Short mmCIF file of C-alpha atoms in Angstrom, two decimals:
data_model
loop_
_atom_site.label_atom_id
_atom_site.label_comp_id
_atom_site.label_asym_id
_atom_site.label_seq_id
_atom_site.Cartn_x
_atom_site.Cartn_y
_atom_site.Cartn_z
CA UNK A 1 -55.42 -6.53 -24.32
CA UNK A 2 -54.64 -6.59 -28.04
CA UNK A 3 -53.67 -3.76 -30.22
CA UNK A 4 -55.97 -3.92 -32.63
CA UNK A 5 -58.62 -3.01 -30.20
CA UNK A 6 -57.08 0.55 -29.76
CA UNK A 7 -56.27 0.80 -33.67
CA UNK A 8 -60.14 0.00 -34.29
CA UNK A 9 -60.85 2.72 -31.53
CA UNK A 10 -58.66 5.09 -33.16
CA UNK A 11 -60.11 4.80 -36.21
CA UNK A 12 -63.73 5.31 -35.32
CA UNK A 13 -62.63 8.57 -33.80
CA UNK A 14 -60.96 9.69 -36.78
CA UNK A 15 -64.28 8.72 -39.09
CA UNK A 16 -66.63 10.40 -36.28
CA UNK A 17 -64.37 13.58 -36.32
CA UNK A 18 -63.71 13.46 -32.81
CA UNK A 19 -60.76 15.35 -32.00
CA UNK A 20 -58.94 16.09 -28.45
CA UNK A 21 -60.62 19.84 -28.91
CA UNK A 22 -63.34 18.36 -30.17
CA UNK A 23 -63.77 16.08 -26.92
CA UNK A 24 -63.78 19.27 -24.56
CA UNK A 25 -59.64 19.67 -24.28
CA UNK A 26 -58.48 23.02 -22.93
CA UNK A 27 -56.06 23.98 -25.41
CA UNK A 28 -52.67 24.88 -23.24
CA UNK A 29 -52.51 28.73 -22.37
CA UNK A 30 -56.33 29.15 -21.62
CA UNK A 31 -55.73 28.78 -17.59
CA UNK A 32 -58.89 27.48 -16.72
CA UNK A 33 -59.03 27.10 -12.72
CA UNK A 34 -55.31 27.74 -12.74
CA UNK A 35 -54.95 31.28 -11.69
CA UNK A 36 -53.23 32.05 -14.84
CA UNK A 37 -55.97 35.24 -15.97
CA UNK A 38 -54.99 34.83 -19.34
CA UNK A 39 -51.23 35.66 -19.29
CA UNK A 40 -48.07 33.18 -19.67
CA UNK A 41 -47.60 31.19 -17.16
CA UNK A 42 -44.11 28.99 -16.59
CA UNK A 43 -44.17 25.65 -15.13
CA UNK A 44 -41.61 23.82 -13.62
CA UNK A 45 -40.95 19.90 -14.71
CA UNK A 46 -38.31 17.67 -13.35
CA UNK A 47 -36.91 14.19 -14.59
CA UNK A 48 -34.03 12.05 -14.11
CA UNK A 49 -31.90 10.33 -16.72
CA UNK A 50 -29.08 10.64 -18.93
CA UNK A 51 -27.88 13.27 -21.41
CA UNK A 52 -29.31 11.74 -24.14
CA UNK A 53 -32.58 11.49 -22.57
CA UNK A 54 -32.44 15.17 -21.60
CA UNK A 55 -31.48 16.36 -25.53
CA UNK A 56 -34.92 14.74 -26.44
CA UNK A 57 -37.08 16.04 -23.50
CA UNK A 58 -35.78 19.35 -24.68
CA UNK A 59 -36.38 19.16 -28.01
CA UNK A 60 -39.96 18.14 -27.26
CA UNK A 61 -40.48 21.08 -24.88
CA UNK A 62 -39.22 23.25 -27.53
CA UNK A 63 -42.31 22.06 -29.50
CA UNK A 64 -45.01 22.04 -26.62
CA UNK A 65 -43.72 25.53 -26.84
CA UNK A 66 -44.32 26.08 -29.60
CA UNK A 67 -47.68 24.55 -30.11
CA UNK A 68 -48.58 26.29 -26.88
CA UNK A 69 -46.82 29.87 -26.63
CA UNK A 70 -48.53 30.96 -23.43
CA UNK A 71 -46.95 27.85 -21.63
CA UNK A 72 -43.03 28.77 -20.68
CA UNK A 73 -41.48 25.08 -19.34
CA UNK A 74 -38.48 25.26 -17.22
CA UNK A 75 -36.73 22.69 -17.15
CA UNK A 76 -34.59 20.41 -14.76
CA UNK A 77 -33.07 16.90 -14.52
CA UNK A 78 -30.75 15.01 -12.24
CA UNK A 79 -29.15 11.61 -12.32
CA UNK A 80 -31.93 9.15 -10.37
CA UNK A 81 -30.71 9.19 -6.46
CA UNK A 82 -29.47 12.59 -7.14
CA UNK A 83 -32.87 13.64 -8.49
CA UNK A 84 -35.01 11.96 -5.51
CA UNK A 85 -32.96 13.48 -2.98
CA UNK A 86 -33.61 16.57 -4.51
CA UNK A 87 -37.01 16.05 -5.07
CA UNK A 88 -37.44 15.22 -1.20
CA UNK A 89 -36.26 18.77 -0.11
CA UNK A 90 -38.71 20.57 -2.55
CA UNK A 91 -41.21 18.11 -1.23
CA UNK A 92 -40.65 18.62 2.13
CA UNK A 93 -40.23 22.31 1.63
CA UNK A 94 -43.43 22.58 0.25
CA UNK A 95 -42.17 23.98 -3.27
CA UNK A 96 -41.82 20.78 -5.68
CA UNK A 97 -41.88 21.19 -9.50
CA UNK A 98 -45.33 21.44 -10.97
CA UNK A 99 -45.06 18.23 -13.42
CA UNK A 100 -42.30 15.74 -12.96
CA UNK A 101 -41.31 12.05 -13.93
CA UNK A 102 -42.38 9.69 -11.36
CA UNK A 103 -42.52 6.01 -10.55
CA UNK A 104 -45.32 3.52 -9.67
CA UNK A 105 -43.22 2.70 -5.88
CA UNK A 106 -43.17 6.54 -5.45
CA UNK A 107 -46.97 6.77 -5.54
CA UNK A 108 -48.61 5.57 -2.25
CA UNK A 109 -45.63 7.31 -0.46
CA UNK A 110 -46.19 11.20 -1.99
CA UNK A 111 -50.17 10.31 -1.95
CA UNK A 112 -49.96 10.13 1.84
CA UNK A 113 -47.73 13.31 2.23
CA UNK A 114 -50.16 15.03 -0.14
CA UNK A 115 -47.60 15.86 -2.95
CA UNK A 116 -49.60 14.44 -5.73
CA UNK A 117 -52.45 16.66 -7.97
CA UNK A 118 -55.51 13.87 -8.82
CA UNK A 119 -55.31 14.27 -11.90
CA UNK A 120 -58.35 12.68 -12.47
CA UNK A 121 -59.87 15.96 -12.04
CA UNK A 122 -58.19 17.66 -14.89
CA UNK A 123 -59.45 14.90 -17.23
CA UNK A 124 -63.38 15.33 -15.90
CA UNK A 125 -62.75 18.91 -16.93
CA UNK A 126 -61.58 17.74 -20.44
CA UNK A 127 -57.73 19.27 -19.87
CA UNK A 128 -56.29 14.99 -20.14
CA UNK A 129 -57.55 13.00 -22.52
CA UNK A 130 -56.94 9.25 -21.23
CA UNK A 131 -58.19 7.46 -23.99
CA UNK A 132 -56.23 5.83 -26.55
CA UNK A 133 -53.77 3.56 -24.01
CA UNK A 134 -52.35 1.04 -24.68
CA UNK A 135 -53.03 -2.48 -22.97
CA UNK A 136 -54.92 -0.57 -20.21
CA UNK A 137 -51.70 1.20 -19.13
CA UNK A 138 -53.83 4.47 -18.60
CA UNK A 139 -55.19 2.91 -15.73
CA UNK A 140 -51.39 1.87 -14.38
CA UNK A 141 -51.31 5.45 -12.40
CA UNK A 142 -54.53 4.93 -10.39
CA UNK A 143 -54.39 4.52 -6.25
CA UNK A 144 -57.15 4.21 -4.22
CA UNK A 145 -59.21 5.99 -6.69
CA UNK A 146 -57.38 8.88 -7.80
CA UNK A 147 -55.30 8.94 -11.23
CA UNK A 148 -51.63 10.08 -9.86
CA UNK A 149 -49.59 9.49 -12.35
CA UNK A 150 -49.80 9.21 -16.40
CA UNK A 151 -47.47 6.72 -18.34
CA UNK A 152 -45.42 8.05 -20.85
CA UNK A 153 -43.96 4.14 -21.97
CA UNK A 154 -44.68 1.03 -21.28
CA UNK A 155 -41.69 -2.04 -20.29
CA UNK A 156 -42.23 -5.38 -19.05
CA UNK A 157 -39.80 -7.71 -17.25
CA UNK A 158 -37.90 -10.01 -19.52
CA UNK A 159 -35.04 -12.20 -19.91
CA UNK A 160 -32.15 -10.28 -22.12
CA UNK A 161 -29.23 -12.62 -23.05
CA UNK A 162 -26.71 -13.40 -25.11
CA UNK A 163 -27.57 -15.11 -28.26
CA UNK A 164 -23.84 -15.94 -29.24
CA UNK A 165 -23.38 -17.73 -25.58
CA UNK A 166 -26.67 -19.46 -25.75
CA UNK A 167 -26.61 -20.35 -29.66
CA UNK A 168 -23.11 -21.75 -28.43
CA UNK A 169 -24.65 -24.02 -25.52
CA UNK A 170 -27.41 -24.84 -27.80
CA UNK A 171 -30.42 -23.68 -25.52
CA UNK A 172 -32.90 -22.52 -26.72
CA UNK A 173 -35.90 -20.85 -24.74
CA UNK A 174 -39.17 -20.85 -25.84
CA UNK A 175 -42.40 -19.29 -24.38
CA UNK A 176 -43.65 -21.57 -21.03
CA UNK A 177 -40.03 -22.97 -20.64
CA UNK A 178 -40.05 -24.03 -16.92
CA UNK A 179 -37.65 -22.53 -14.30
CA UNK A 180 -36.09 -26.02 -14.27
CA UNK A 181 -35.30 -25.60 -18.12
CA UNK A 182 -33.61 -22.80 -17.39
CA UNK A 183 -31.49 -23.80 -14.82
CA UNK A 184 -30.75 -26.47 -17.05
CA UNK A 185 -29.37 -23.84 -19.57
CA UNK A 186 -27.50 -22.30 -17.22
CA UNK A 187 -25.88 -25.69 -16.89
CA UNK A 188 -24.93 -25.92 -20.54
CA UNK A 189 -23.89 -22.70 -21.02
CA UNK A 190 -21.78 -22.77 -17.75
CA UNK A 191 -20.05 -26.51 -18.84
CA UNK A 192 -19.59 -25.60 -22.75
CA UNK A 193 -18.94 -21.91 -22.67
CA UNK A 194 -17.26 -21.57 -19.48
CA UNK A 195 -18.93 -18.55 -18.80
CA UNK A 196 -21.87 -17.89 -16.01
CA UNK A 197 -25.50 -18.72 -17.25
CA UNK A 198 -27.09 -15.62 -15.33
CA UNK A 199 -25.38 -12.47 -13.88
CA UNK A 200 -27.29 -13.33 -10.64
CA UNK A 201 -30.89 -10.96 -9.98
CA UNK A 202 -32.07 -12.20 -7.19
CA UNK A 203 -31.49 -8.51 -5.62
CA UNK A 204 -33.76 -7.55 -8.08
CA UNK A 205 -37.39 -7.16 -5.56
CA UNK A 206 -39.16 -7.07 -9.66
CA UNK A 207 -38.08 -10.39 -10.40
CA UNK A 208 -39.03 -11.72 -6.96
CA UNK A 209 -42.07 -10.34 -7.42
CA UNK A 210 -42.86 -12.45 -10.64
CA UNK A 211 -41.78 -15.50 -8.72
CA UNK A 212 -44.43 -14.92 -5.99
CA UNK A 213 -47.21 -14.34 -8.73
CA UNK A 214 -46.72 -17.18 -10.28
CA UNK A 215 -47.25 -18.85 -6.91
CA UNK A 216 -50.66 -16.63 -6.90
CA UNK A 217 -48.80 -13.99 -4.30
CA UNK A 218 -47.11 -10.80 -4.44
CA UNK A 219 -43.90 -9.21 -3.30
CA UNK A 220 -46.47 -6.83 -1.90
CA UNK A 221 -49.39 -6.01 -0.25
CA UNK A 222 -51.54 -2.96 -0.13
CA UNK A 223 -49.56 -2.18 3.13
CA UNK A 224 -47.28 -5.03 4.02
CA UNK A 225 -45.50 -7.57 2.17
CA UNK A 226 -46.53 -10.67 0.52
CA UNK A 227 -44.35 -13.57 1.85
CA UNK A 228 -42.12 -15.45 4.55
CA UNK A 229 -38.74 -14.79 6.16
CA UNK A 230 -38.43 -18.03 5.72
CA UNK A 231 -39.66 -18.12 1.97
CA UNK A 232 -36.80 -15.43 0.95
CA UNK A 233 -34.33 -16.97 2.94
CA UNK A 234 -34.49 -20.37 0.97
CA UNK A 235 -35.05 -18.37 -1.93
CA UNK A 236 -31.52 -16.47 -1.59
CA UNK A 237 -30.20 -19.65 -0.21
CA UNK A 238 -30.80 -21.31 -3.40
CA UNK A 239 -28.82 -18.02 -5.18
CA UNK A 240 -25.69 -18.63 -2.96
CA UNK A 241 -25.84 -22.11 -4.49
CA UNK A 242 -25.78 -20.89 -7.46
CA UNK A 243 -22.90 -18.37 -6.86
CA UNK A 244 -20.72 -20.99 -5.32
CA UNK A 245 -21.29 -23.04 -8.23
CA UNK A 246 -20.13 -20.33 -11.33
CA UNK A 247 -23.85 -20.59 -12.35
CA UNK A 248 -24.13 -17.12 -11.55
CA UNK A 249 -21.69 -14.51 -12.25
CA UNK A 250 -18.97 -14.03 -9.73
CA UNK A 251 -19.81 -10.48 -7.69
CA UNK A 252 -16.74 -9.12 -6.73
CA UNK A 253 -16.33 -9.35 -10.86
CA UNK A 254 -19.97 -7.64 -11.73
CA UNK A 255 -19.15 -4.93 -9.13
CA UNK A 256 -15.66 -4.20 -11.28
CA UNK A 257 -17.50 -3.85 -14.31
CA UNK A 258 -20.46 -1.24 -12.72
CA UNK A 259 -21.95 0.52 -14.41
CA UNK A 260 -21.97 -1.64 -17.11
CA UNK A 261 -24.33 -4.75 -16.71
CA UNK A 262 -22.57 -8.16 -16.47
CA UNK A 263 -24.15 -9.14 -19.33
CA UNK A 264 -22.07 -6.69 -21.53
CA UNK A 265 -19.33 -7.33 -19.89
CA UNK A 266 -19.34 -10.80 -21.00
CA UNK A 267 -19.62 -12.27 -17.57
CA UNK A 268 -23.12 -13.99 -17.88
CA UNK A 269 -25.01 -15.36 -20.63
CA UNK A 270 -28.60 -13.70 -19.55
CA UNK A 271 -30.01 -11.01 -16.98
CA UNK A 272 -33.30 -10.50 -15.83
CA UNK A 273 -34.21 -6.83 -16.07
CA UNK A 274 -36.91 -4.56 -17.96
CA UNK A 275 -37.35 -4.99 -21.58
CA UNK A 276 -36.20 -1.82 -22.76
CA UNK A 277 -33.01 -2.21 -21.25
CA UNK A 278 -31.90 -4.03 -23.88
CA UNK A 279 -30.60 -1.04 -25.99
CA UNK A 280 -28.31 -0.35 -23.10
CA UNK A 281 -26.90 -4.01 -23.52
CA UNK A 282 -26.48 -3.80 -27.31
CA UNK A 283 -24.81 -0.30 -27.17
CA UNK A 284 -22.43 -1.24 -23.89
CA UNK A 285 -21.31 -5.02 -25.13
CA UNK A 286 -19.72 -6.52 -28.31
CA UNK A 287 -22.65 -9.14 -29.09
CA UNK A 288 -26.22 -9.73 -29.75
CA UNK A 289 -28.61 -9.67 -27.40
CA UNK A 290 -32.40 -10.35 -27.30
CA UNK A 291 -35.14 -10.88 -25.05
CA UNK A 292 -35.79 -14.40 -24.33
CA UNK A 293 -39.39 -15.05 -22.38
CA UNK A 294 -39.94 -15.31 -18.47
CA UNK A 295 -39.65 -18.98 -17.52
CA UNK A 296 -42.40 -20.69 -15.33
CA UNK A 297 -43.96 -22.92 -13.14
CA UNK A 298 -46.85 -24.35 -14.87
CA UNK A 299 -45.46 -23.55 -18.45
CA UNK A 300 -47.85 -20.84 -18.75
CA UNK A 301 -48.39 -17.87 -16.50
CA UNK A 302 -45.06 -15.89 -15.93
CA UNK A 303 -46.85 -13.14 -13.75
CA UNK A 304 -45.69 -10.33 -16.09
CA UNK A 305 -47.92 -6.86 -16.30
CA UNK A 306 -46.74 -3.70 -17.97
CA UNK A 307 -44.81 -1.10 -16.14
CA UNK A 308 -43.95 2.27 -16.88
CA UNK A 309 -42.35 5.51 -15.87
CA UNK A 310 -45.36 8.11 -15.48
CA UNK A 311 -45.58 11.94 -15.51
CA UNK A 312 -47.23 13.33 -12.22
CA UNK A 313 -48.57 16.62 -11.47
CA UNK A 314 -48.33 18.58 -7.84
CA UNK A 315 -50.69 19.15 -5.63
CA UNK A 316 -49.18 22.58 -4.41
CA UNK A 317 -49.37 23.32 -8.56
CA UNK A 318 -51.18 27.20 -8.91
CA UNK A 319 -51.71 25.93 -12.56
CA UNK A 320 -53.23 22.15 -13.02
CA UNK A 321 -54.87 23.24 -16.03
CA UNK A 322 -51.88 23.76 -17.70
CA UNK A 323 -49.84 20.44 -16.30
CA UNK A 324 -52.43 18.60 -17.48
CA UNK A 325 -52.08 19.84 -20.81
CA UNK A 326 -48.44 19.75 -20.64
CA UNK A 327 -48.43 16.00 -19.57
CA UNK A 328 -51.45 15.45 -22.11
CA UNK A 329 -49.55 16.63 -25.49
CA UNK A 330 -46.17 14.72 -24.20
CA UNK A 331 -48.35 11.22 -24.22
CA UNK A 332 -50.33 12.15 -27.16
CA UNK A 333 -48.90 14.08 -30.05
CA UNK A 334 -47.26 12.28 -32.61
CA UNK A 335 -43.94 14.28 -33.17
CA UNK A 336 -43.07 14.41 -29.57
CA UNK A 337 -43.48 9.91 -29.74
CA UNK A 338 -41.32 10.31 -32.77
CA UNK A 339 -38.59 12.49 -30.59
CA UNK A 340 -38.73 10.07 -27.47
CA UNK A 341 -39.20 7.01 -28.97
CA UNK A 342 -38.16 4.13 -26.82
CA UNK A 343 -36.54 6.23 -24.75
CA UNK A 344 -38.84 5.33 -22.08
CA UNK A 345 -39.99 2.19 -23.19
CA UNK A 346 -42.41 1.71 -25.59
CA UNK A 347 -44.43 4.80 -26.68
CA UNK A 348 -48.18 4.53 -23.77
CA UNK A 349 -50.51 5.48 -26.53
CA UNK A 350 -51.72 4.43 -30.23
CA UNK A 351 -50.80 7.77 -31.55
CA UNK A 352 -47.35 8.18 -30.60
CA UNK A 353 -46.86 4.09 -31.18
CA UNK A 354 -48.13 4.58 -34.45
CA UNK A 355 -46.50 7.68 -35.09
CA UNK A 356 -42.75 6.47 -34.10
CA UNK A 357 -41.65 3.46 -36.91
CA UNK A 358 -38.18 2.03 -35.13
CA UNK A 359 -35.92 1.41 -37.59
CA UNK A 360 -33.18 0.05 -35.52
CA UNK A 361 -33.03 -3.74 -34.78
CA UNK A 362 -33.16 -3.31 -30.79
CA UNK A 363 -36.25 -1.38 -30.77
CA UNK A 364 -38.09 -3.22 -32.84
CA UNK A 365 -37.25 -6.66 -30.77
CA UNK A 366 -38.57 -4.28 -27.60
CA UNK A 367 -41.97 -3.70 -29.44
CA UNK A 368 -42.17 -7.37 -30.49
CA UNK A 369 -41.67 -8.78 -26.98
CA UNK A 370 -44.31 -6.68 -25.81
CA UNK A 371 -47.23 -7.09 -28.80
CA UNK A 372 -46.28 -11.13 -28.02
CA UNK A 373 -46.65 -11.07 -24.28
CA UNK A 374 -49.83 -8.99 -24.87
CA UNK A 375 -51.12 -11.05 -27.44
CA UNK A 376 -50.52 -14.39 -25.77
CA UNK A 377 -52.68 -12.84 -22.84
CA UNK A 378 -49.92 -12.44 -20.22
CA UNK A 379 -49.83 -9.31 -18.67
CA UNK A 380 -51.58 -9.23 -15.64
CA UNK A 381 -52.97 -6.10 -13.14
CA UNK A 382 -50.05 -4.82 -11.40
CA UNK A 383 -48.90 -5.23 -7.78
CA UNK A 384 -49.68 -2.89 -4.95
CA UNK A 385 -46.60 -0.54 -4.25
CA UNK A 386 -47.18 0.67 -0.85
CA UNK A 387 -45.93 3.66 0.83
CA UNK A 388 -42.42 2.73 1.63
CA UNK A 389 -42.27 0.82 -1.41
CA UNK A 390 -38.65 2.61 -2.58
CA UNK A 391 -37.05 2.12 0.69
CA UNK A 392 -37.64 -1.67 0.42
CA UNK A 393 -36.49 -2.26 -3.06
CA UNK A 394 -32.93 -0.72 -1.84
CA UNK A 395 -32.86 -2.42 0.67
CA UNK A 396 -33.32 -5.64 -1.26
CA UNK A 397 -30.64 -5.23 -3.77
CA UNK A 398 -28.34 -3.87 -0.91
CA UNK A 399 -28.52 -7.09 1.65
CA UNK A 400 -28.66 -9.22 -1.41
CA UNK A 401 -25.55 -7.82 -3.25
CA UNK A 402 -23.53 -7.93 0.46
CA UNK A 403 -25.17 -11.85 0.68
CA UNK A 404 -23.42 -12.63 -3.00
CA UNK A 405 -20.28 -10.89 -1.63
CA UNK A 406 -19.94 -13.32 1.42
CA UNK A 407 -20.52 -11.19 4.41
CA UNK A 408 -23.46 -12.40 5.60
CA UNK A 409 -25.73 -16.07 5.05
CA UNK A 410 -29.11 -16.03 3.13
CA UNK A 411 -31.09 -16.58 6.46
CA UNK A 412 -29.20 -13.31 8.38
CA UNK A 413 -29.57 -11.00 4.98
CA UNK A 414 -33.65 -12.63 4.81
CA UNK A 415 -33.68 -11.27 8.80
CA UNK A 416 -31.73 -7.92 7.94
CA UNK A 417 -34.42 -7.62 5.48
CA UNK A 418 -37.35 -7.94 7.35
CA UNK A 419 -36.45 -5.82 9.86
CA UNK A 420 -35.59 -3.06 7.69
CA UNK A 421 -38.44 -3.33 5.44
CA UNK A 422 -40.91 -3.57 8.35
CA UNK A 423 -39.79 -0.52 9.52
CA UNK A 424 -39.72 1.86 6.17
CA UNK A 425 -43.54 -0.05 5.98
CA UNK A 426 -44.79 1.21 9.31
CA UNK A 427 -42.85 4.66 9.08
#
């Protein structure tokens, strides 16, 4: 769905007068349905990331705060496993935070053990306003009906490499380049730079699940997944190949460099991974980097949708009024986009996209790759993430990172993988 749509939108708002209060929004502090009875009420919001993320988040609070004085915010983050494992003894204990960042394989899974506020209902009652999305994204939150989660950014698969390695190897990928050009690349760069073409993803269940789309099928299903033993077996067989033969990084090596990415390292010339990731590469490595397209099958369709980390609301919350205004102003208002910027991949709505101007060179190749996947009519619905979901995507990169490292074939790790994920999909 193009931009300009949402930019016309916009803009007939602003000439009607229309307004968030004006469309029926609850200012935060009024309590409506939230048990609040007119006092300040404190709400608890959790998130994972890195220091840098967590100087922003505050700095935003400090001016939701602000904006909102009887809404008190406290506050706390965790690295990612540390923060799930924590978030699974709140959960279980009855007593998660009230508004916390969440993930679209997270959503089936806390929908079932009824952690999740609908927040659907908040918006009937005017306290989330869910126009104004980009590319549909407001929609990227829904399961079976209920809104669960609201994207804060938006990120897309795509193929970040090295444009000193590849410039040297002279490849050059262009949209609807085939996955035999690429292999071809990885050829070149591998015989003229001497270096690995790819730093191996094939753990990586997001990239698999591209693969199967463009074969019209899914790494999932609504409740089971979307392909053969036998299809991921020759699938990692073909990645062994390709370790064996220096086309992919060497393992043992990528593991030596963790956390940095192989790519920065200098060990590969490319890496499949989300969009926005490429910051990380330019600040970690001593090159350039950019975002090359998906390659395909048919030279067009690369399976690609929009994902996005998402702010979710409990259901256990004695104040969904005020969550919803809490998540509402962190996806709308212009100077919290400008604080966050990319942080979380490109800002979810036309205010905060229009409000935050990237200056630096990275973020504005992140925007571009997204306008031009958008614009060239790309992005497709997302797949179903079932409950489970999480459990399976570690379990992918685990069997397929011991595969690369020799201790077991592709068709034992494809078994090892079936059985496991079978059983986190019936649990």
């Amino acid at each position: 769905m193009r931009m300009s749509r949402y930019m016309e939108r916009r803009s007939f708002l602003k000439a009607t007068g229309v307004t968030l209060a004006g469309a029926g929004l609850t200012a935060a502090g009024c309590g409506g349905g939230s048990g609040s009875s007119g006092g300040t009420v404190t709400i608890r919001y959790a998130w994972w990331g890195a220091d840098d993320r967590a100087k922003k988040i505050n700095e935003t609070i400090a001016l939701f705060e602000k904006k909102h004085p009887k809404i008190k915010v406290k506050t706390d983050f965790q690295q990612y496993a540390d923060f799930w494992k924590k978030f699974n003894t709140q959960a279980a204990g009855g007593n998660p935070p009230d508004v916390f960042q969440n993930a679209v394989g997270f959503l089936r899974k806390y929908d079932a053990k009824r952690v999740l506020l609908d927040l659907s209902q908040q918006a009937g009652k005017g306290n989330l306003d869910l126009r104004n999305f980009r590319a549909g994204l407001e929609k990227f939150g829904e399961v079976d009906g209920k809104l669960l989660g609201v994207p804060v950014g938006s990120n897309s698969m795509g193929y970040v490499i090295d444009e000193k390695v590849y410039e040297k190897a002279g490849v050059a990928p262009e949209p609807g380049w085939t996955w035999d050009e690429w292999r071809d690349g990885l050829v070149a760069i591998h015989d003229k730079g001497g270096t690995a073409g790819d730093s191996g993803a094939y753990g990586v269940m997001y990239l698999y699940d591209l693969i199967l789309r463009q074969q019209g099928k899914a790494f999932f299903t609504e409740k089971d997944l979307g392909f053969t033993e036998s299809e991921l077996a020759a699938y990692w067989d073909e990645a062994l190949k390709g370790v064996k033969s220096g086309l992919y990084a060497d393992q043992k090596k990528v593991e030596q460099v963790k956390p940095k990415s192989a790519l920065a390292a200098g060990l590969a010339g490319g890496e499949f991974t989300w969009d926005n990731f490429t910051a990380r590469y330019s600040a970690e490595g001593k090159s350039s980097y950019t975002i090359a397209p998906i390659p395909t099958l048919d030279g067009k369709r690369t399976g690609q949708y929009l994902g996005s980390l998402m702010l979710s609301g409990s259901a256990r919350t004695k104040h969904p009024a005020e969550v919803a205004a809490f998540i509402n102003f962190m996806v709308h208002d212009p100077e919290a986009g400008r604080i966050m910027g990319y942080d979380r991949g490109v800002l979810s709505t036309t205010e905060q996209y229009e409000a935050f101007q990237p200056t630096d060179p990275v973020s504005k190749k992140i925007a571009a790759y997204e306008q031009r996947i958008a614009d060239a009519g790309l992005l497709e619905p997302i797949t179903p993430h079932p409950a489970g979901a999480d459990i399976v995507e570690a379990a992918f990169l685990r069997i397929a990172g011991d595969m690369a490292l020799g201790k077991a074939s592709a068709a034992d790790s494809a078994k090892q993988f079936f059985t496991e994920a079978k059983t986190a999909l019936g649990a």
